[in-house]
């Protein structure tokens, strides 16, 4: 940092501080997107620095937003690192996901739409009454769509690419090969394109590390053959064979484990996240799933969502597994014989089967350090059972929906139960509001059955740092038009606005503080306590005061995160 004296009319010396761009960049990284939009309007130098962060992650889900920002997108330097894409083209053949579209957007004027003829909206049958959030209302004409794909191909620095709620590009695999730095690919709520001219797909050049395929729809579902390489959905599944993939997420619409055989084994996965159907009438695992799990010696994290039947694995299977998130029905069979460190029971458990499961796998759970579960009805005995079975816990989360621990129970929880966990640093014991049952088929498809019980959904980790181009288009265009006219010689003052709404004070300040202080003597290592959703109490060390803070990650806290 340099401090330069500036001549002034009076005898007072005024000092001006100039910081290197790298330091400004580090400072701006802590600002929310709304504040960054203000920063880019301050000066040319701040515009050059802050734009790198403001458009580092982009969301393009409407052709109108793309047309509005088209002239400015090409000037973004460096190019974005993450992109969420959700724009579909107008096609002649009937596609179920595009039947709700009402207009076509062209490059001429983003607000000048061409209505789609009514005769193209016939045969809506079951989808007419059931609203699908991933059926776009606006489609791109051929020119807009070609320019969109060209723009995407120019983002050669992309590391994360998400296709959501759209008809996938016909040349998807060519687009992927033109992105040399792509590491994270997600295709969610999308329809694969029609089978056209067959092109041999070779993914050996891709360097993907994470692949997500969820709710993949086909134009002709009845013609979905897993072994036919000409089938578009099968070709999409083949992405799972990229040898560098370490994290794989998929659901029952693709069953990616079917693409692996003894002659074509899966890559050395370290994390696997699978969404099973919500229906609970499946007594057995899908064909090939057990053998697939048994072929993953390097797998460390396994997440099984919704209803999962008991899995009969070989004792030698999954030797590296240390973190498991699954419904209670699968916990005993998976944990037996394995050294589990992180355990999350995703669905609502009944206490008697829960205690029985603890007894069955007690010898294998003594190493568990992080435990999370949902008990439905509160019972004081559950904490006693946890303490007896998990002596090495460092993080504990117990969610409940009905009933509550009494004031006496909370006061004595430290001296009667938690004192027996000498390594405990985080305790989250709180009530959660249950979501109403889904009202439609599409609402059920979008929701994990176990997210009702407070478990994290698949989408919780996506899009957290991305910015919707619709919300920033006006700012971007104003910058392009007015940068040359900014009075840089004058002092410019811009108010930084936080896009987060101000939180009200925690309503249980004094009352909750007294309850937690009672734990101090018997739980000296405890640093974080949560007794209400959305708020946690934290302290830096055993002599520090407890302070209430908003819980940034919502009701999930930081267990199994």
GROMACS .gro file of C-alpha atoms in nm, residues 44-438:
model
  395
   44UNK     CA    1  -1.347   0.228  -1.449
   45UNK     CA    2  -1.090   0.055  -1.230
   46UNK     CA    3  -1.354  -0.078  -0.989
   47UNK     CA    4  -1.565  -0.187  -1.285
   48UNK     CA    5  -1.277  -0.391  -1.425
   49UNK     CA    6  -1.213  -0.556  -1.088
   50UNK     CA    7  -1.568  -0.620  -0.964
   51UNK     CA    8  -1.704  -0.747  -1.295
   52UNK     CA    9  -1.479  -1.050  -1.261
   53UNK     CA   10  -1.674  -1.149  -0.951
   54UNK     CA   11  -2.021  -1.026  -1.044
   55UNK     CA   12  -2.041  -1.237  -1.356
   56UNK     CA   13  -1.821  -1.521  -1.239
   57UNK     CA   14  -2.139  -1.728  -1.200
   58UNK     CA   15  -2.431  -1.674  -1.440
   59UNK     CA   16  -2.789  -1.797  -1.470
   60UNK     CA   17  -2.957  -1.788  -1.813
   61UNK     CA   18  -3.302  -1.944  -1.789
   62UNK     CA   19  -3.506  -1.722  -2.021
   63UNK     CA   20  -3.443  -1.624  -2.385
   64UNK     CA   21  -3.560  -1.270  -2.305
   65UNK     CA   22  -3.280  -1.222  -2.053
   66UNK     CA   23  -3.024  -1.361  -2.297
   67UNK     CA   24  -3.136  -1.130  -2.580
   68UNK     CA   25  -3.129  -0.827  -2.349
   69UNK     CA   26  -2.776  -0.899  -2.228
   70UNK     CA   27  -2.643  -1.048  -2.553
   71UNK     CA   28  -2.426  -0.752  -2.656
   72UNK     CA   29  -2.272  -0.727  -2.311
   73UNK     CA   30  -2.212  -1.096  -2.240
   74UNK     CA   31  -1.936  -1.120  -2.501
   75UNK     CA   32  -1.744  -0.840  -2.328
   76UNK     CA   33  -1.725  -1.013  -1.990
   77UNK     CA   34  -1.360  -1.079  -1.914
   78UNK     CA   35  -1.253  -1.314  -1.780
   79UNK     CA   36  -1.529  -1.549  -1.890
   80UNK     CA   37  -1.762  -1.700  -1.628
   81UNK     CA   38  -1.658  -2.001  -1.421
   82UNK     CA   39  -2.012  -2.135  -1.362
   83UNK     CA   40  -2.323  -2.127  -1.580
   84UNK     CA   41  -2.681  -2.243  -1.523
   85UNK     CA   42  -2.862  -2.278  -1.856
   86UNK     CA   43  -3.236  -2.328  -1.904
   87UNK     CA   44  -3.332  -2.203  -2.252
   88UNK     CA   45  -3.503  -2.432  -2.504
   89UNK     CA   46  -3.544  -2.389  -2.880
   90UNK     CA   47  -3.863  -2.409  -3.084
   91UNK     CA   48  -3.883  -2.755  -3.245
   92UNK     CA   49  -4.131  -2.894  -3.493
   93UNK     CA   50  -4.192  -3.226  -3.322
   94UNK     CA   51  -4.400  -3.256  -3.006
   95UNK     CA   52  -4.202  -3.242  -2.682
   96UNK     CA   53  -4.399  -3.281  -2.360
   97UNK     CA   54  -4.179  -3.042  -2.165
   98UNK     CA   55  -4.235  -2.761  -2.419
   99UNK     CA   56  -4.614  -2.783  -2.448
  100UNK     CA   57  -4.679  -2.495  -2.209
  101UNK     CA   58  -4.473  -2.248  -2.418
  102UNK     CA   59  -4.675  -1.948  -2.534
  103UNK     CA   60  -4.428  -1.734  -2.731
  104UNK     CA   61  -4.104  -1.732  -2.928
  105UNK     CA   62  -3.829  -1.479  -2.860
  106UNK     CA   63  -3.613  -1.341  -3.142
  107UNK     CA   64  -3.302  -1.124  -3.147
  108UNK     CA   65  -3.490  -0.823  -3.285
  109UNK     CA   66  -3.646  -0.704  -2.958
  110UNK     CA   67  -3.650  -0.899  -2.631
  111UNK     CA   68  -3.998  -0.768  -2.553
  112UNK     CA   69  -4.137  -0.840  -2.903
  113UNK     CA   70  -4.264  -1.199  -2.875
  114UNK     CA   71  -4.426  -1.411  -3.143
  115UNK     CA   72  -4.723  -1.608  -3.003
  116UNK     CA   73  -4.719  -1.982  -3.065
  117UNK     CA   74  -5.025  -2.100  -3.266
  118UNK     CA   75  -5.288  -2.272  -3.054
  119UNK     CA   76  -5.283  -2.583  -3.269
  120UNK     CA   77  -4.933  -2.651  -3.139
  121UNK     CA   78  -5.066  -2.669  -2.782
  122UNK     CA   79  -5.307  -2.957  -2.825
  123UNK     CA   80  -5.286  -3.299  -2.663
  124UNK     CA   81  -5.181  -3.168  -2.322
  125UNK     CA   82  -5.387  -3.443  -2.152
  126UNK     CA   83  -5.237  -3.513  -1.808
  127UNK     CA   84  -4.995  -3.218  -1.804
  128UNK     CA   85  -5.267  -2.960  -1.865
  129UNK     CA   86  -5.407  -2.974  -1.513
  130UNK     CA   87  -5.074  -3.040  -1.339
  131UNK     CA   88  -4.839  -2.742  -1.340
  132UNK     CA   89  -4.479  -2.834  -1.409
  133UNK     CA   90  -4.234  -2.567  -1.291
  134UNK     CA   91  -3.985  -2.689  -1.549
  135UNK     CA   92  -4.203  -2.633  -1.855
  136UNK     CA   93  -4.073  -2.307  -2.009
  137UNK     CA   94  -4.317  -2.037  -2.118
  138UNK     CA   95  -4.081  -1.875  -2.371
  139UNK     CA   96  -3.876  -2.049  -2.640
  140UNK     CA   97  -3.585  -1.922  -2.846
  141UNK     CA   98  -3.602  -1.902  -3.222
  142UNK     CA   99  -3.328  -2.062  -3.430
  143UNK     CA  100  -3.109  -1.750  -3.444
  144UNK     CA  101  -3.128  -1.683  -3.071
  145UNK     CA  102  -3.059  -2.046  -2.990
  146UNK     CA  103  -2.759  -2.068  -3.224
  147UNK     CA  104  -2.614  -1.750  -3.073
  148UNK     CA  105  -2.674  -1.890  -2.725
  149UNK     CA  106  -2.481  -2.209  -2.797
  150UNK     CA  107  -2.202  -2.008  -2.960
  151UNK     CA  108  -2.185  -1.789  -2.650
  152UNK     CA  109  -2.171  -2.093  -2.422
  153UNK     CA  110  -1.890  -2.243  -2.629
  154UNK     CA  111  -1.694  -1.920  -2.589
  155UNK     CA  112  -1.697  -1.956  -2.208
  156UNK     CA  113  -1.389  -2.176  -2.222
  157UNK     CA  114  -1.308  -2.114  -1.856
  158UNK     CA  115  -1.626  -2.281  -1.733
  159UNK     CA  116  -1.570  -2.522  -1.447
  160UNK     CA  117  -1.936  -2.580  -1.356
  161UNK     CA  118  -2.219  -2.620  -1.607
  162UNK     CA  119  -2.582  -2.689  -1.516
  163UNK     CA  120  -2.862  -2.765  -1.763
  164UNK     CA  121  -3.199  -2.724  -1.590
  165UNK     CA  122  -3.556  -2.742  -1.717
  166UNK     CA  123  -3.483  -2.747  -2.091
  167UNK     CA  124  -3.458  -2.953  -2.406
  168UNK     CA  125  -3.093  -3.054  -2.420
  169UNK     CA  126  -2.888  -2.938  -2.720
  170UNK     CA  127  -2.857  -3.191  -2.996
  171UNK     CA  128  -2.477  -3.139  -3.001
  172UNK     CA  129  -2.443  -3.156  -2.621
  173UNK     CA  130  -2.142  -3.384  -2.633
  174UNK     CA  131  -1.958  -3.156  -2.876
  175UNK     CA  132  -2.022  -2.860  -2.644
  176UNK     CA  133  -1.875  -3.052  -2.352
  177UNK     CA  134  -1.561  -3.143  -2.546
  178UNK     CA  135  -1.504  -2.773  -2.625
  179UNK     CA  136  -1.489  -2.685  -2.252
  180UNK     CA  137  -1.143  -2.806  -2.143
  181UNK     CA  138  -1.173  -2.683  -1.782
  182UNK     CA  139  -1.518  -2.828  -1.710
  183UNK     CA  140  -1.515  -3.024  -1.385
  184UNK     CA  141  -1.876  -3.022  -1.260
  185UNK     CA  142  -2.169  -3.111  -1.490
  186UNK     CA  143  -2.535  -3.131  -1.383
  187UNK     CA  144  -2.837  -3.212  -1.600
  188UNK     CA  145  -3.160  -3.166  -1.402
  189UNK     CA  146  -3.527  -3.179  -1.513
  190UNK     CA  147  -3.429  -3.194  -1.882
  191UNK     CA  148  -3.551  -3.375  -2.192
  192UNK     CA  149  -3.299  -3.547  -2.417
  193UNK     CA  150  -3.316  -3.452  -2.783
  194UNK     CA  151  -3.443  -3.663  -3.067
  195UNK     CA  152  -3.216  -3.934  -3.199
  196UNK     CA  153  -3.055  -3.790  -3.509
  197UNK     CA  154  -2.752  -3.896  -3.706
  198UNK     CA  155  -2.547  -4.130  -3.489
  199UNK     CA  156  -2.207  -3.997  -3.389
  200UNK     CA  157  -1.966  -4.210  -3.192
  201UNK     CA  158  -1.928  -4.041  -2.852
  202UNK     CA  159  -1.583  -4.052  -2.696
  203UNK     CA  160  -1.559  -3.896  -2.348
  204UNK     CA  161  -1.201  -3.992  -2.270
  205UNK     CA  162  -1.088  -3.633  -2.324
  206UNK     CA  163  -1.328  -3.496  -2.059
  207UNK     CA  164  -1.192  -3.418  -1.713
  208UNK     CA  165  -1.519  -3.422  -1.522
  209UNK     CA  166  -1.493  -3.475  -1.148
  210UNK     CA  167  -1.864  -3.451  -1.061
  211UNK     CA  168  -2.169  -3.562  -1.262
  212UNK     CA  169  -2.538  -3.513  -1.171
  213UNK     CA  170  -2.828  -3.655  -1.376
  214UNK     CA  171  -3.175  -3.606  -1.225
  215UNK     CA  172  -3.526  -3.627  -1.371
  216UNK     CA  173  -3.411  -3.700  -1.725
  217UNK     CA  174  -3.705  -3.715  -1.962
  218UNK     CA  175  -3.720  -3.874  -2.304
  219UNK     CA  176  -3.927  -3.782  -2.607
  220UNK     CA  177  -4.012  -4.151  -2.655
  221UNK     CA  178  -3.997  -4.315  -2.310
  222UNK     CA  179  -4.115  -4.651  -2.443
  223UNK     CA  180  -3.811  -4.672  -2.671
  224UNK     CA  181  -3.559  -4.631  -2.391
  225UNK     CA  182  -3.305  -4.911  -2.436
  226UNK     CA  183  -3.009  -4.908  -2.197
  227UNK     CA  184  -2.789  -5.104  -2.437
  228UNK     CA  185  -2.861  -4.908  -2.754
  229UNK     CA  186  -2.581  -4.651  -2.808
  230UNK     CA  187  -2.799  -4.464  -3.059
  231UNK     CA  188  -3.054  -4.385  -2.790
  232UNK     CA  189  -3.005  -4.022  -2.671
  233UNK     CA  190  -3.067  -4.105  -2.306
  234UNK     CA  191  -2.823  -4.394  -2.322
  235UNK     CA  192  -2.559  -4.164  -2.471
  236UNK     CA  193  -2.619  -3.925  -2.181
  237UNK     CA  194  -2.568  -4.210  -1.935
  238UNK     CA  195  -2.233  -4.286  -2.093
  239UNK     CA  196  -2.096  -3.967  -1.933
  240UNK     CA  197  -2.075  -4.168  -1.612
  241UNK     CA  198  -1.788  -4.363  -1.766
  242UNK     CA  199  -1.556  -4.061  -1.771
  243UNK     CA  200  -1.254  -4.200  -1.583
  244UNK     CA  201  -1.189  -3.884  -1.379
  245UNK     CA  202  -1.533  -3.871  -1.213
  246UNK     CA  203  -1.521  -3.895  -0.834
  247UNK     CA  204  -1.873  -3.777  -0.735
  248UNK     CA  205  -2.184  -3.924  -0.897
  249UNK     CA  206  -2.546  -3.814  -0.836
  250UNK     CA  207  -2.844  -3.972  -1.014
  251UNK     CA  208  -3.202  -4.091  -0.972
  252UNK     CA  209  -3.435  -4.365  -1.094
  253UNK     CA  210  -3.495  -4.195  -1.431
  254UNK     CA  211  -3.147  -4.292  -1.547
  255UNK     CA  212  -3.014  -4.564  -1.308
  256UNK     CA  213  -2.656  -4.490  -1.404
  257UNK     CA  214  -2.525  -4.805  -1.241
  258UNK     CA  215  -2.661  -4.999  -1.540
  259UNK     CA  216  -2.391  -4.863  -1.773
  260UNK     CA  217  -2.119  -5.038  -1.574
  261UNK     CA  218  -2.027  -5.401  -1.632
  262UNK     CA  219  -1.744  -5.631  -1.535
  263UNK     CA  220  -1.568  -5.537  -1.859
  264UNK     CA  221  -1.644  -5.165  -1.810
  265UNK     CA  222  -1.620  -5.099  -1.435
  266UNK     CA  223  -1.707  -4.763  -1.277
  267UNK     CA  224  -1.439  -4.500  -1.212
  268UNK     CA  225  -1.289  -4.483  -0.860
  269UNK     CA  226  -1.579  -4.294  -0.703
  270UNK     CA  227  -1.540  -4.133  -0.361
  271UNK     CA  228  -1.898  -3.997  -0.322
  272UNK     CA  229  -2.230  -4.139  -0.444
  273UNK     CA  230  -2.573  -3.971  -0.411
  274UNK     CA  231  -2.878  -4.165  -0.534
  275UNK     CA  232  -3.244  -4.062  -0.529
  276UNK     CA  233  -3.476  -4.364  -0.520
  277UNK     CA  234  -3.848  -4.342  -0.605
  278UNK     CA  235  -4.076  -4.211  -0.332
  279UNK     CA  236  -4.304  -4.515  -0.361
  280UNK     CA  237  -4.242  -4.769  -0.084
  281UNK     CA  238  -4.365  -5.077  -0.270
  282UNK     CA  239  -4.024  -5.192  -0.392
  283UNK     CA  240  -3.907  -5.484  -0.174
  284UNK     CA  241  -3.578  -5.529  -0.358
  285UNK     CA  242  -3.299  -5.306  -0.486
  286UNK     CA  243  -3.298  -5.234  -0.861
  287UNK     CA  244  -3.115  -5.490  -1.076
  288UNK     CA  245  -2.740  -5.451  -1.074
  289UNK     CA  246  -2.733  -5.200  -0.786
  290UNK     CA  247  -2.583  -5.436  -0.526
  291UNK     CA  248  -2.303  -5.548  -0.757
  292UNK     CA  249  -2.240  -5.184  -0.847
  293UNK     CA  250  -2.188  -5.089  -0.481
  294UNK     CA  251  -1.962  -5.389  -0.431
  295UNK     CA  252  -1.740  -5.264  -0.713
  296UNK     CA  253  -1.658  -4.933  -0.536
  297UNK     CA  254  -1.360  -4.996  -0.306
  298UNK     CA  255  -1.271  -4.624  -0.282
  299UNK     CA  256  -1.622  -4.494  -0.195
  300UNK     CA  257  -1.616  -4.282   0.122
  301UNK     CA  258  -1.957  -4.106   0.119
  302UNK     CA  259  -2.289  -4.272   0.033
  303UNK     CA  260  -2.624  -4.085   0.029
  304UNK     CA  261  -2.944  -4.281  -0.039
  305UNK     CA  262  -3.264  -4.076  -0.064
  306UNK     CA  263  -3.629  -4.174  -0.018
  307UNK     CA  264  -3.734  -4.535   0.032
  308UNK     CA  265  -3.444  -4.780   0.011
  309UNK     CA  266  -3.490  -5.152   0.077
  310UNK     CA  267  -3.242  -5.343   0.288
  311UNK     CA  268  -2.916  -5.397   0.100
  312UNK     CA  269  -2.740  -5.731   0.142
  313UNK     CA  270  -2.378  -5.641   0.077
  314UNK     CA  271  -2.076  -5.866   0.100
  315UNK     CA  272  -1.875  -5.807   0.420
  316UNK     CA  273  -1.577  -5.702   0.206
  317UNK     CA  274  -1.777  -5.442   0.010
  318UNK     CA  275  -1.721  -5.066   0.057
  319UNK     CA  276  -1.408  -5.097   0.272
  320UNK     CA  277  -1.341  -4.720   0.264
  321UNK     CA  278  -1.696  -4.609   0.349
  322UNK     CA  279  -1.697  -4.364   0.641
  323UNK     CA  280  -2.004  -4.142   0.583
  324UNK     CA  281  -2.357  -4.271   0.525
  325UNK     CA  282  -2.687  -4.082   0.484
  326UNK     CA  283  -2.984  -4.313   0.433
  327UNK     CA  284  -3.327  -4.408   0.568
  328UNK     CA  285  -3.340  -4.631   0.872
  329UNK     CA  286  -3.436  -4.933   0.661
  330UNK     CA  287  -3.090  -4.938   0.504
  331UNK     CA  288  -2.875  -4.826   0.798
  332UNK     CA  289  -2.822  -5.165   0.966
  333UNK     CA  290  -2.729  -5.352   0.648
  334UNK     CA  291  -2.486  -5.083   0.531
  335UNK     CA  292  -2.319  -4.998   0.862
  336UNK     CA  293  -2.251  -5.359   0.965
  337UNK     CA  294  -1.881  -5.436   0.934
  338UNK     CA  295  -1.781  -5.085   0.831
  339UNK     CA  296  -1.608  -4.805   1.021
  340UNK     CA  297  -1.865  -4.528   0.994
  341UNK     CA  298  -1.761  -4.181   1.113
  342UNK     CA  299  -2.061  -3.976   0.990
  343UNK     CA  300  -2.414  -4.114   1.019
  344UNK     CA  301  -2.735  -3.944   0.904
  345UNK     CA  302  -3.076  -4.115   0.934
  346UNK     CA  303  -3.283  -3.927   0.678
  347UNK     CA  304  -3.643  -4.036   0.740
  348UNK     CA  305  -3.871  -4.019   1.044
  349UNK     CA  306  -3.774  -4.295   1.284
  350UNK     CA  307  -3.984  -4.472   1.544
  351UNK     CA  308  -3.793  -4.504   1.869
  352UNK     CA  309  -3.827  -4.882   1.917
  353UNK     CA  310  -3.685  -4.975   1.573
  354UNK     CA  311  -3.421  -4.706   1.617
  355UNK     CA  312  -3.301  -4.853   1.947
  356UNK     CA  313  -3.302  -5.199   1.789
  357UNK     CA  314  -3.089  -5.075   1.501
  358UNK     CA  315  -2.846  -4.916   1.747
  359UNK     CA  316  -2.811  -5.250   1.926
  360UNK     CA  317  -2.758  -5.445   1.601
  361UNK     CA  318  -2.472  -5.230   1.477
  362UNK     CA  319  -2.345  -5.095   1.809
  363UNK     CA  320  -1.997  -5.244   1.771
  364UNK     CA  321  -1.961  -5.080   1.429
  365UNK     CA  322  -2.093  -4.738   1.535
  366UNK     CA  323  -1.860  -4.670   1.826
  367UNK     CA  324  -1.639  -4.465   1.592
  368UNK     CA  325  -1.922  -4.234   1.479
  369UNK     CA  326  -1.828  -3.870   1.532
  370UNK     CA  327  -2.120  -3.695   1.359
  371UNK     CA  328  -2.480  -3.809   1.404
  372UNK     CA  329  -2.804  -3.663   1.265
  373UNK     CA  330  -3.158  -3.799   1.286
  374UNK     CA  331  -3.527  -3.705   1.294
  375UNK     CA  332  -3.741  -3.864   1.566
  376UNK     CA  333  -4.083  -3.712   1.492
  377UNK     CA  334  -4.219  -3.719   1.847
  378UNK     CA  335  -3.979  -3.590   2.110
  379UNK     CA  336  -3.873  -3.837   2.381
  380UNK     CA  337  -3.617  -3.764   2.652
  381UNK     CA  338  -3.489  -4.121   2.621
  382UNK     CA  339  -3.347  -4.061   2.273
  383UNK     CA  340  -3.057  -3.850   2.403
  384UNK     CA  341  -2.974  -4.117   2.664
  385UNK     CA  342  -2.970  -4.384   2.392
  386UNK     CA  343  -2.742  -4.173   2.173
  387UNK     CA  344  -2.496  -4.107   2.453
  388UNK     CA  345  -2.483  -4.477   2.541
  389UNK     CA  346  -2.417  -4.590   2.182
  390UNK     CA  347  -2.198  -4.310   2.043
  391UNK     CA  348  -1.929  -4.218   2.297
  392UNK     CA  349  -1.702  -4.038   2.047
  393UNK     CA  350  -1.952  -3.787   1.910
  394UNK     CA  351  -1.824  -3.442   1.817
  395UNK     CA  352  -2.141  -3.322   1.638
  396UNK     CA  353  -2.500  -3.413   1.721
  397UNK     CA  354  -2.824  -3.311   1.553
  398UNK     CA  355  -3.170  -3.428   1.668
  399UNK     CA  356  -3.470  -3.287   1.482
  400UNK     CA  357  -3.826  -3.338   1.603
  401UNK     CA  358  -4.170  -3.215   1.492
  402UNK     CA  359  -4.406  -3.287   1.780
  403UNK     CA  360  -4.363  -3.231   2.152
  404UNK     CA  361  -4.056  -3.068   2.306
  405UNK     CA  362  -3.807  -3.116   2.589
  406UNK     CA  363  -3.914  -2.949   2.910
  407UNK     CA  364  -3.721  -2.663   3.067
  408UNK     CA  365  -3.592  -2.901   3.334
  409UNK     CA  366  -3.476  -3.144   3.066
  410UNK     CA  367  -3.277  -2.874   2.885
  411UNK     CA  368  -3.127  -2.741   3.207
  412UNK     CA  369  -3.013  -3.086   3.311
  413UNK     CA  370  -2.909  -3.209   2.968
  414UNK     CA  371  -2.549  -3.107   3.025
  415UNK     CA  372  -2.504  -3.266   3.367
  416UNK     CA  373  -2.721  -3.573   3.305
  417UNK     CA  374  -2.641  -3.681   2.949
  418UNK     CA  375  -2.412  -3.468   2.733
  419UNK     CA  376  -2.136  -3.468   2.996
  420UNK     CA  377  -2.065  -3.827   2.887
  421UNK     CA  378  -1.954  -3.700   2.543
  422UNK     CA  379  -1.616  -3.538   2.619
  423UNK     CA  380  -1.544  -3.452   2.254
  424UNK     CA  381  -1.881  -3.289   2.176
  425UNK     CA  382  -1.837  -2.944   2.015
  426UNK     CA  383  -2.173  -2.901   1.841
  427UNK     CA  384  -2.527  -2.987   1.961
  428UNK     CA  385  -2.834  -2.911   1.747
  429UNK     CA  386  -3.161  -3.018   1.915
  430UNK     CA  387  -3.461  -2.834   1.775
  431UNK     CA  388  -3.813  -2.857   1.634
  432UNK     CA  389  -3.875  -2.827   1.260
  433UNK     CA  390  -4.197  -2.739   1.075
  434UNK     CA  391  -4.312  -3.023   0.852
  435UNK     CA  392  -4.403  -2.945   0.491
  436UNK     CA  393  -4.757  -3.030   0.377
  437UNK     CA  394  -4.788  -3.337   0.154
  438UNK     CA  395  -4.737  -3.269  -0.218
   0.00000   0.00000   0.00000
